[in-house]
Short mmCIF file of C-alpha atoms in Angstrom, two decimals:
data_model
loop_
_atom_site.label_atom_id
_atom_site.label_comp_id
_atom_site.label_asym_id
_atom_site.label_seq_id
_atom_site.Cartn_x
_atom_site.Cartn_y
_atom_site.Cartn_z
CA MET A 318 -25.72 -4.00 3.80
CA ILE A 319 -25.91 -4.55 7.58
CA ASP A 320 -24.73 -8.14 7.14
CA LYS A 321 -21.77 -6.99 5.06
CA LEU A 322 -20.79 -4.40 7.65
CA THR A 323 -20.21 -7.22 10.14
CA TYR A 324 -17.12 -8.15 8.09
CA CYS A 325 -15.44 -4.94 9.24
CA ILE A 326 -15.79 -5.69 12.97
CA PRO A 327 -12.38 -7.42 13.40
CA TYR A 328 -10.66 -4.52 11.64
CA VAL A 329 -12.49 -1.94 13.76
CA ILE A 330 -11.46 -3.80 16.93
CA LEU A 331 -7.85 -3.93 15.69
CA ALA A 332 -7.92 -0.16 15.01
CA ILE A 333 -9.31 0.55 18.49
CA ILE A 334 -6.59 -1.56 20.15
CA LEU A 335 -3.89 0.10 18.04
CA PHE A 336 -5.24 3.53 18.99
CA SER A 337 -5.15 2.66 22.69
CA LEU A 338 -1.55 1.48 22.28
CA TYR A 339 -0.76 4.72 20.43
CA LEU A 340 -2.11 6.78 23.34
CA LYS A 341 -0.01 4.72 25.74
CA GLU A 342 3.04 5.21 23.51
CA GLN A 343 2.55 8.98 23.46
CA LYS A 344 2.09 9.10 27.23
CA LYS A 345 5.36 7.22 27.73
CA LEU A 346 7.15 9.52 25.29
CA LYS A 347 5.80 12.58 27.11
CA TYR A 348 7.34 11.42 30.38
CA HIS A 349 10.49 10.06 28.68
CA HIS A 350 9.69 6.46 29.57
CA ASP A 351 10.81 3.47 27.52
CA VAL A 352 8.34 2.74 24.70
CA THR A 353 9.88 -0.53 23.51
CA GLY A 354 7.31 -2.70 25.26
CA VAL A 355 4.23 -0.98 23.83
CA ARG A 356 5.72 -0.92 20.33
CA VAL A 357 6.62 -4.60 20.48
CA THR A 358 3.08 -5.32 21.68
CA ALA A 359 1.66 -3.51 18.63
CA PHE A 360 4.02 -5.38 16.30
CA VAL A 361 3.10 -8.79 17.76
CA LEU A 362 -0.60 -7.91 17.58
CA LEU A 363 -0.30 -6.99 13.90
CA LEU A 364 1.77 -10.09 13.18
CA LEU A 365 -0.79 -12.38 14.79
CA PHE A 366 -3.67 -10.60 13.05
CA PHE A 367 -2.24 -10.51 9.53
CA GLY A 368 0.37 -13.25 9.69
CA LEU A 369 -2.15 -15.86 10.80
CA ARG A 370 -4.98 -14.61 8.60
CA GLY A 371 -7.16 -16.87 6.51
CA HIS A 372 -7.82 -16.31 2.82
CA LEU A 373 -8.50 -12.60 2.17
CA TYR A 374 -9.63 -10.85 -1.02
CA THR A 375 -9.04 -12.62 -4.36
CA ASP A 376 -5.37 -13.16 -5.20
CA PHE A 377 -4.95 -15.87 -2.59
CA VAL A 378 -6.39 -18.13 -5.31
CA ILE A 379 -3.27 -17.54 -7.41
CA TYR A 380 -0.72 -17.57 -4.59
CA TYR A 381 -2.13 -20.61 -2.81
CA ARG A 382 -1.88 -22.68 -5.97
CA PHE A 383 1.56 -21.25 -6.69
CA TYR A 384 2.96 -22.21 -3.29
CA GLU A 385 1.33 -25.62 -3.41
CA ARG A 386 3.03 -26.38 -6.72
CA VAL A 387 6.40 -24.63 -6.39
CA SER A 388 9.26 -27.00 -5.51
CA PRO A 389 11.94 -26.62 -2.81
CA ILE A 390 15.17 -24.78 -3.63
CA THR A 391 17.03 -28.07 -4.15
CA GLU A 392 14.82 -28.89 -7.14
CA PRO A 393 14.67 -27.26 -10.63
CA ASN A 394 13.79 -23.56 -10.90
CA ASP A 395 10.15 -23.94 -11.82
CA PHE A 396 7.85 -20.92 -12.20
CA LEU A 397 10.73 -18.64 -13.24
CA ASN A 398 8.75 -17.78 -16.36
CA TYR A 399 5.54 -17.40 -14.35
CA PHE A 400 6.64 -14.92 -11.68
CA GLU A 401 9.69 -12.74 -11.19
CA PRO A 402 12.85 -14.78 -10.39
CA GLY A 403 13.59 -13.17 -7.01
CA PHE A 404 10.10 -13.91 -5.77
CA VAL A 405 10.24 -17.52 -7.02
CA ILE A 406 13.65 -18.21 -5.44
CA TYR A 407 12.52 -16.59 -2.17
CA SER A 408 9.39 -18.80 -2.16
CA LYS A 409 11.40 -21.92 -3.00
CA ILE A 410 13.65 -21.25 0.00
CA LEU A 411 10.60 -21.03 2.27
CA LYS A 412 9.10 -24.14 0.64
CA THR A 413 12.31 -25.98 1.61
CA ILE A 414 11.68 -25.02 5.23
CA SER A 415 7.94 -25.78 5.23
CA PRO A 416 5.38 -26.74 2.58
CA ASN A 417 2.60 -25.08 4.58
CA TYR A 418 1.01 -22.10 2.75
CA PHE A 419 0.18 -20.36 6.01
CA PHE A 420 3.83 -20.56 7.09
CA TRP A 421 4.69 -18.74 3.85
CA ILE A 422 2.05 -16.08 4.61
CA PHE A 423 3.38 -15.66 8.16
CA ILE A 424 6.97 -15.07 6.98
CA ASN A 425 5.73 -12.70 4.25
CA THR A 426 3.85 -10.69 6.84
CA PHE A 427 6.75 -10.60 9.28
CA ILE A 428 9.06 -9.16 6.60
CA ASP A 429 6.47 -6.59 5.51
CA LEU A 430 5.72 -5.43 9.07
CA PHE A 431 9.44 -5.24 9.84
CA ALA A 432 10.02 -3.05 6.76
CA LEU A 433 7.10 -0.78 7.63
CA THR A 434 8.25 -0.49 11.24
CA PHE A 435 11.72 0.43 9.95
CA VAL A 436 10.21 3.40 8.07
CA PHE A 437 7.69 4.47 10.69
CA ARG A 438 10.24 4.36 13.52
CA LYS A 439 12.72 6.54 11.61
CA TYR A 440 10.39 9.10 10.02
CA CYS A 441 7.21 9.33 12.13
CA LYS A 442 6.50 10.81 15.54
CA SER A 443 4.73 7.55 16.36
CA THR A 444 5.60 4.02 15.30
CA ILE A 445 2.07 2.76 16.00
CA LEU A 446 -0.22 5.46 14.57
CA PRO A 447 0.87 4.96 10.93
CA PHE A 448 -0.39 1.38 11.11
CA ILE A 449 -3.91 2.71 11.69
CA PHE A 450 -3.60 4.67 8.44
CA PHE A 451 -2.13 1.54 6.83
CA LEU A 452 -5.29 -0.25 7.94
CA ALA A 453 -7.57 2.50 6.64
CA PHE A 454 -5.84 3.26 3.33
CA GLN A 455 -5.38 0.11 1.26
CA GLY A 456 -2.66 -1.48 3.38
CA VAL A 457 -4.54 -4.72 3.95
CA LEU A 458 -5.39 -4.96 0.24
CA ILE A 459 -1.69 -4.61 -0.67
CA GLU A 460 -0.60 -7.05 2.02
CA SER A 461 -3.18 -9.66 0.96
CA ASN A 462 -3.51 -9.28 -2.80
CA LEU A 463 -0.25 -7.71 -3.99
CA ILE A 464 2.27 -9.96 -2.27
CA ARG A 465 4.94 -9.55 -4.95
CA ASN A 466 4.43 -5.79 -5.10
CA MET A 467 4.75 -5.60 -1.33
CA LYS A 468 8.12 -7.35 -1.39
CA ALA A 469 9.32 -4.84 -4.00
CA LEU A 470 8.01 -2.04 -1.77
CA ASP A 471 9.91 -3.50 1.19
CA CYS A 472 13.12 -3.11 -0.80
CA PHE A 473 12.20 0.50 -1.56
CA PHE A 474 11.49 1.15 2.12
CA PHE A 475 14.96 -0.11 3.09
CA SER A 476 16.50 2.08 0.36
CA ILE A 477 15.01 5.35 1.65
CA PRO A 478 17.95 6.21 3.98
CA TYR A 479 20.31 5.86 1.01
CA LEU A 480 17.99 8.06 -1.05
CA LEU A 481 18.20 10.77 1.60
CA ASP A 482 21.97 10.37 2.03
CA ARG A 483 22.41 10.42 -1.79
CA LYS A 484 24.18 7.03 -1.82
CA ILE A 485 23.09 6.04 -5.29
CA TRP A 486 24.66 2.60 -5.55
CA LYS A 487 23.17 1.27 -2.30
CA TYR A 488 19.83 2.74 -3.29
CA MET A 489 20.02 1.09 -6.71
CA VAL A 490 21.03 -2.31 -5.30
CA TRP A 491 17.98 -2.39 -3.03
CA ASN A 492 15.61 -1.44 -5.84
CA LEU A 493 17.18 -3.79 -8.37
CA LEU A 494 16.46 -6.48 -5.80
CA GLY A 495 12.91 -5.12 -5.64
CA ILE A 496 12.57 -5.50 -9.43
CA SER A 497 13.38 -9.20 -9.03
CA PHE A 498 10.23 -9.46 -6.87
CA HIS A 499 7.97 -7.36 -9.08
CA TYR A 500 8.84 -5.59 -12.31
CA SER A 501 6.80 -2.51 -11.33
CA ALA A 502 9.65 -1.58 -8.97
CA ILE A 503 11.58 -0.34 -12.01
CA ILE A 504 9.75 2.95 -11.45
CA PHE A 505 11.88 3.51 -8.32
CA ILE A 506 15.10 3.65 -10.34
CA PRO A 507 14.46 7.13 -11.84
CA MET A 508 12.81 8.16 -8.56
CA TYR A 509 16.30 8.58 -7.10
CA PHE A 510 16.48 11.86 -9.04
CA ILE A 511 12.98 13.01 -8.09
CA LEU A 512 11.81 11.93 -4.64
CA ALA A 513 14.55 13.61 -2.60
CA ARG A 514 14.06 16.98 -4.27
CA GLU A 515 12.02 19.74 -2.69
CA ILE A 516 9.55 20.79 -5.35
CA PRO A 517 8.66 24.54 -5.37
CA LYS A 518 5.11 25.23 -4.24
CA ILE A 519 4.24 26.98 -7.51
CA VAL A 520 5.23 23.86 -9.45
CA VAL A 521 3.11 21.69 -7.15
CA TRP A 522 0.02 23.87 -7.56
CA VAL A 523 0.49 24.00 -11.35
CA CYS A 524 0.77 20.19 -11.47
CA LEU A 525 -2.40 19.82 -9.38
CA LEU A 526 -4.25 22.31 -11.56
CA PHE A 527 -3.09 20.64 -14.77
CA ALA A 528 -4.08 17.20 -13.50
CA ASN A 529 -7.57 18.37 -12.56
CA VAL A 530 -8.06 20.18 -15.87
CA ALA A 531 -7.14 16.95 -17.65
CA TYR A 532 -9.46 14.97 -15.36
CA TRP A 533 -12.50 17.22 -15.62
CA GLY A 534 -11.84 17.94 -19.27
CA ASN A 535 -12.16 14.21 -19.93
CA ILE A 536 -8.75 14.25 -21.59
CA HIS A 537 -7.44 10.71 -22.02
CA PHE A 538 -3.94 11.83 -21.18
CA ILE A 539 -2.21 8.46 -20.68
CA SER A 540 -4.01 6.54 -23.42
CA ASN A 541 -3.26 9.30 -25.95
CA LEU A 542 0.38 9.31 -24.90
CA LEU A 543 0.62 5.54 -25.21
CA SER A 544 -1.04 5.62 -28.61
CA ALA A 545 1.68 7.99 -29.79
CA LEU A 546 4.53 6.01 -28.25
CA ILE A 547 3.49 2.41 -28.97
CA PRO A 548 3.67 1.42 -32.64
CA ASN A 549 3.12 -2.26 -31.93
CA GLU A 550 -0.52 -3.18 -32.69
CA THR A 551 -0.55 -6.15 -30.33
CA LEU A 552 0.58 -4.02 -27.40
CA MET A 553 -1.89 -1.32 -28.36
CA ASP A 554 -4.72 -3.85 -28.43
CA ARG A 555 -3.80 -4.74 -24.86
CA VAL A 556 -3.89 -1.07 -23.87
CA ASP A 557 -7.28 -0.75 -25.55
CA GLY A 558 -8.44 -3.66 -23.41
CA TYR A 559 -7.40 -1.80 -20.29
CA MET A 560 -9.16 1.31 -21.57
CA ASN A 561 -12.37 -0.67 -21.81
CA MET A 562 -12.18 -0.88 -18.01
CA ASP A 563 -12.36 2.92 -17.87
CA ARG A 564 -13.95 4.06 -14.60
CA GLY A 565 -14.99 7.37 -16.15
CA TYR A 566 -14.42 10.94 -15.08
CA ALA A 567 -16.74 11.96 -12.30
CA PHE A 568 -16.88 13.44 -8.84
CA SER A 569 -16.63 10.69 -6.25
CA ILE A 570 -15.89 10.27 -2.56
CA GLY A 571 -12.50 8.84 -3.51
CA TYR A 572 -11.67 11.85 -5.69
CA PHE A 573 -12.72 14.26 -2.92
CA GLU A 574 -10.71 12.36 -0.28
CA ARG A 575 -7.54 12.24 -2.38
CA THR A 576 -7.82 15.89 -3.40
CA MET A 577 -8.39 17.14 0.13
CA THR A 578 -5.52 14.95 1.32
CA ILE A 579 -2.91 16.36 -1.07
CA ILE A 580 -4.12 19.93 -0.42
CA LEU A 581 -3.79 19.35 3.34
CA PHE A 582 -0.26 17.95 2.98
CA THR A 583 0.72 20.83 0.68
CA LEU A 584 -0.57 23.49 3.05
CA LEU A 585 1.16 21.87 6.03
CA TYR A 586 4.37 21.00 4.21
CA ARG A 587 6.60 23.27 6.33
CA LYS A 588 5.07 21.94 9.54
CA LEU A 589 5.68 18.37 8.38
CA TYR A 590 9.23 19.22 7.33
CA ALA A 591 9.92 20.52 10.84
CA ILE A 592 9.15 17.02 12.14
CA SER A 593 11.45 15.29 9.65
CA ALA A 594 13.62 16.42 6.76
CA ALA A 595 12.53 13.16 5.09
CA THR A 596 9.14 14.82 4.57
CA LYS A 597 10.25 15.84 1.07
CA VAL A 598 10.40 12.15 0.10
CA PHE A 599 7.05 11.22 1.62
CA TYR A 600 5.34 14.37 0.38
CA ASN A 601 6.55 13.62 -3.14
CA CYS A 602 5.23 10.08 -2.75
CA SER A 603 1.81 11.48 -1.82
CA LEU A 604 1.94 13.87 -4.77
CA LEU A 605 2.78 11.05 -7.18
CA PHE A 606 0.04 8.89 -5.63
CA TYR A 607 -2.45 11.65 -6.41
CA LEU A 608 -1.16 12.47 -9.89
CA PHE A 609 -1.14 8.84 -11.00
CA HIS A 610 -4.74 8.48 -9.84
CA ILE A 611 -5.84 11.57 -11.73
CA LEU A 612 -3.76 11.42 -14.90
CA CYS A 613 -4.26 7.67 -15.38
CA ALA A 614 -8.01 7.83 -14.77
CA ASP A 615 -8.67 6.70 -18.35
CA ILE A 616 -6.93 3.37 -17.62
CA ILE A 617 -8.00 2.14 -14.20
CA VAL A 618 -5.37 -0.62 -14.04
CA PHE A 619 -2.59 1.95 -14.47
CA ALA A 620 -4.19 4.35 -11.99
CA GLU A 621 -4.40 1.72 -9.28
CA ARG A 622 -1.16 -0.19 -9.85
CA PHE A 623 1.16 2.81 -10.26
CA SER A 624 -0.37 5.00 -7.56
CA ILE A 625 -0.29 2.29 -4.93
CA LEU A 626 3.51 2.12 -5.16
CA PHE A 627 3.62 5.54 -3.49
CA ILE A 628 0.84 5.19 -0.91
CA ILE A 629 3.32 5.03 1.96
CA GLY A 630 3.49 8.82 1.64
CA ASN A 631 -0.09 9.07 2.89
CA TRP A 632 0.54 6.67 5.80
CA VAL A 633 3.54 8.68 6.99
CA ASN A 634 2.17 12.17 6.29
CA TYR A 635 -1.21 11.58 7.90
CA SER A 636 0.54 10.25 11.00
CA ASN A 637 2.75 13.32 11.24
CA VAL A 638 -0.12 15.74 10.54
CA ILE A 639 -1.64 14.54 13.82
CA SER A 640 1.52 15.74 15.58
CA CYS A 641 1.74 19.15 13.90
CA LYS A 642 0.68 22.38 15.62
CA TYR A 643 -1.42 24.77 13.53
CA ARG A 644 -4.70 26.66 13.56
CA PHE A 645 -7.87 24.58 13.25
CA LYS A 646 -5.92 21.44 14.21
CA SER A 647 -8.79 20.08 16.30
CA ILE A 648 -11.21 20.40 13.37
CA VAL A 649 -8.78 18.70 10.98
CA ASN A 650 -8.12 15.88 13.46
CA ILE A 651 -11.86 15.30 13.86
CA GLY A 652 -12.19 15.15 10.07
CA ILE A 653 -9.29 12.67 9.83
CA THR A 654 -10.81 10.52 12.57
CA ILE A 655 -14.18 10.39 10.82
CA LEU A 656 -12.45 9.59 7.52
CA VAL A 657 -10.47 6.72 9.07
CA ILE A 658 -13.57 5.24 10.71
CA LEU A 659 -15.56 5.41 7.46
CA LYS A 660 -12.70 4.01 5.41
CA ILE A 661 -12.27 1.03 7.72
CA MET A 662 -16.00 0.31 7.86
CA LEU A 663 -16.55 0.61 4.11
CA SER A 664 -13.28 -0.94 2.91
CA TYR A 665 -13.96 -4.18 4.77
CA SER A 666 -17.66 -4.57 4.04
CA GLN A 667 -17.34 -7.16 1.26
CA ILE A 668 -17.01 -10.95 1.34
CA GLY A 669 -13.35 -10.81 0.34
CA ALA A 670 -12.51 -9.07 3.61
CA LYS A 671 -14.19 -11.71 5.81
CA TYR A 672 -11.60 -12.29 8.49
CA GLN A 673 -10.54 -15.68 9.79
CA ASN A 674 -7.49 -16.71 11.79
CA VAL A 675 -5.50 -19.94 11.65
CA LEU A 676 -5.62 -20.19 15.45
CA PHE A 677 -9.43 -20.44 15.39
CA GLY A 678 -9.91 -22.27 12.10
CA VAL A 679 -10.21 -21.09 8.50
CA ASP A 680 -12.42 -22.12 5.62
CA ASN A 681 -11.20 -24.74 3.21
CA PHE A 682 -9.46 -23.21 0.17
CA ASN A 683 -12.08 -24.51 -2.28
CA ILE A 684 -14.97 -23.18 -0.21
CA ARG A 685 -13.35 -19.78 0.19
CA GLU A 686 -12.41 -19.61 -3.48
CA SER A 687 -15.98 -20.38 -4.49
CA GLU A 688 -17.62 -17.69 -2.35
CA VAL A 689 -15.05 -15.00 -3.13
CA MET A 690 -15.00 -15.58 -6.88
CA LYS A 691 -18.80 -15.76 -6.97
CA GLU A 692 -19.00 -12.31 -5.38
CA TYR A 693 -16.21 -11.02 -7.63
CA ASN A 694 -17.95 -12.19 -10.80
CA ARG A 695 -21.23 -10.71 -9.60
CA SER A 696 -19.58 -7.32 -9.01
CA VAL A 697 -18.01 -7.42 -12.47
CA ARG A 698 -21.40 -8.06 -14.06
CA VAL A 699 -22.92 -5.18 -12.07
CA ALA A 700 -20.07 -2.87 -13.14
CA LYS A 701 -20.71 -3.70 -16.81
#
């Protein structure tokens, strides 16, 4: 275990540097000094860290081979039946510029960080602090493994101002573009009618209660619903396959963390709203993140893939909670700090998170694939 914890050291160092830059940012804001320099420094740091990363987690195996084989834009539209067309065309354009996989990763990262900065700068008291929560709460996993999803999320991020201003067509155009990068983005189309609404507290508490009753009552809510709605046996067989990956209904650290998080955001909703009227969007994102985790617990793939589309709510809300004024703030901030430290240490304590940088040399693709997949297969066997 000690050896595995060494994998988290680069991420811990990054978090410490980001926190020092955050303190500097807040000091400058307090005295009304220009904060552009410190924010640009944080952006460049993140770009160098993630944009020049080696092979992280597992899906690099798929994307490396994809980018190696995809042709430039001037050649036939290969892979259109393999990945979503927008993502393929985007990748073919970059392949025309450079065939280097790490160039593709660098541009991907730049776009993602730019989109996140766009959101954090507009709706958070700090532009830097949310990146620490991004680091602690699945951000690196999304950036490294879910490259297509992240591009779809970028489109959603850019559509948020139009969601708040109720400009439906501009909102829809951005998210239709997002669908061309990953089909899961279709969920953002009906969200136009949900995310910008302020949900009454009584409705929120009833939803949370219902979700937990379903969870602890071991009610297979989603699988039962799908069984009723899907007449096709082939599709149902596929759903049954996902159900075989059931993680079970039990108390866990993850369940406790997510439950305490949504309760905290609900109790502090008015304080958060005072910081930004956009809180209603990000609070609703956090609520959906929680509900998808709980109600889809019988199908782990659904729970993880749907909930993660709304995780930006936690990044934004946690950042703004730090800025709120309320009783017991110091105790809550200590709890959040401990949670972030533990999340960073534990989230990056596996072989897939072993950090390498192009500037200092990275493992050969075949070597990295072998060690990562070996560990992945071992963990699957253990889980069974």
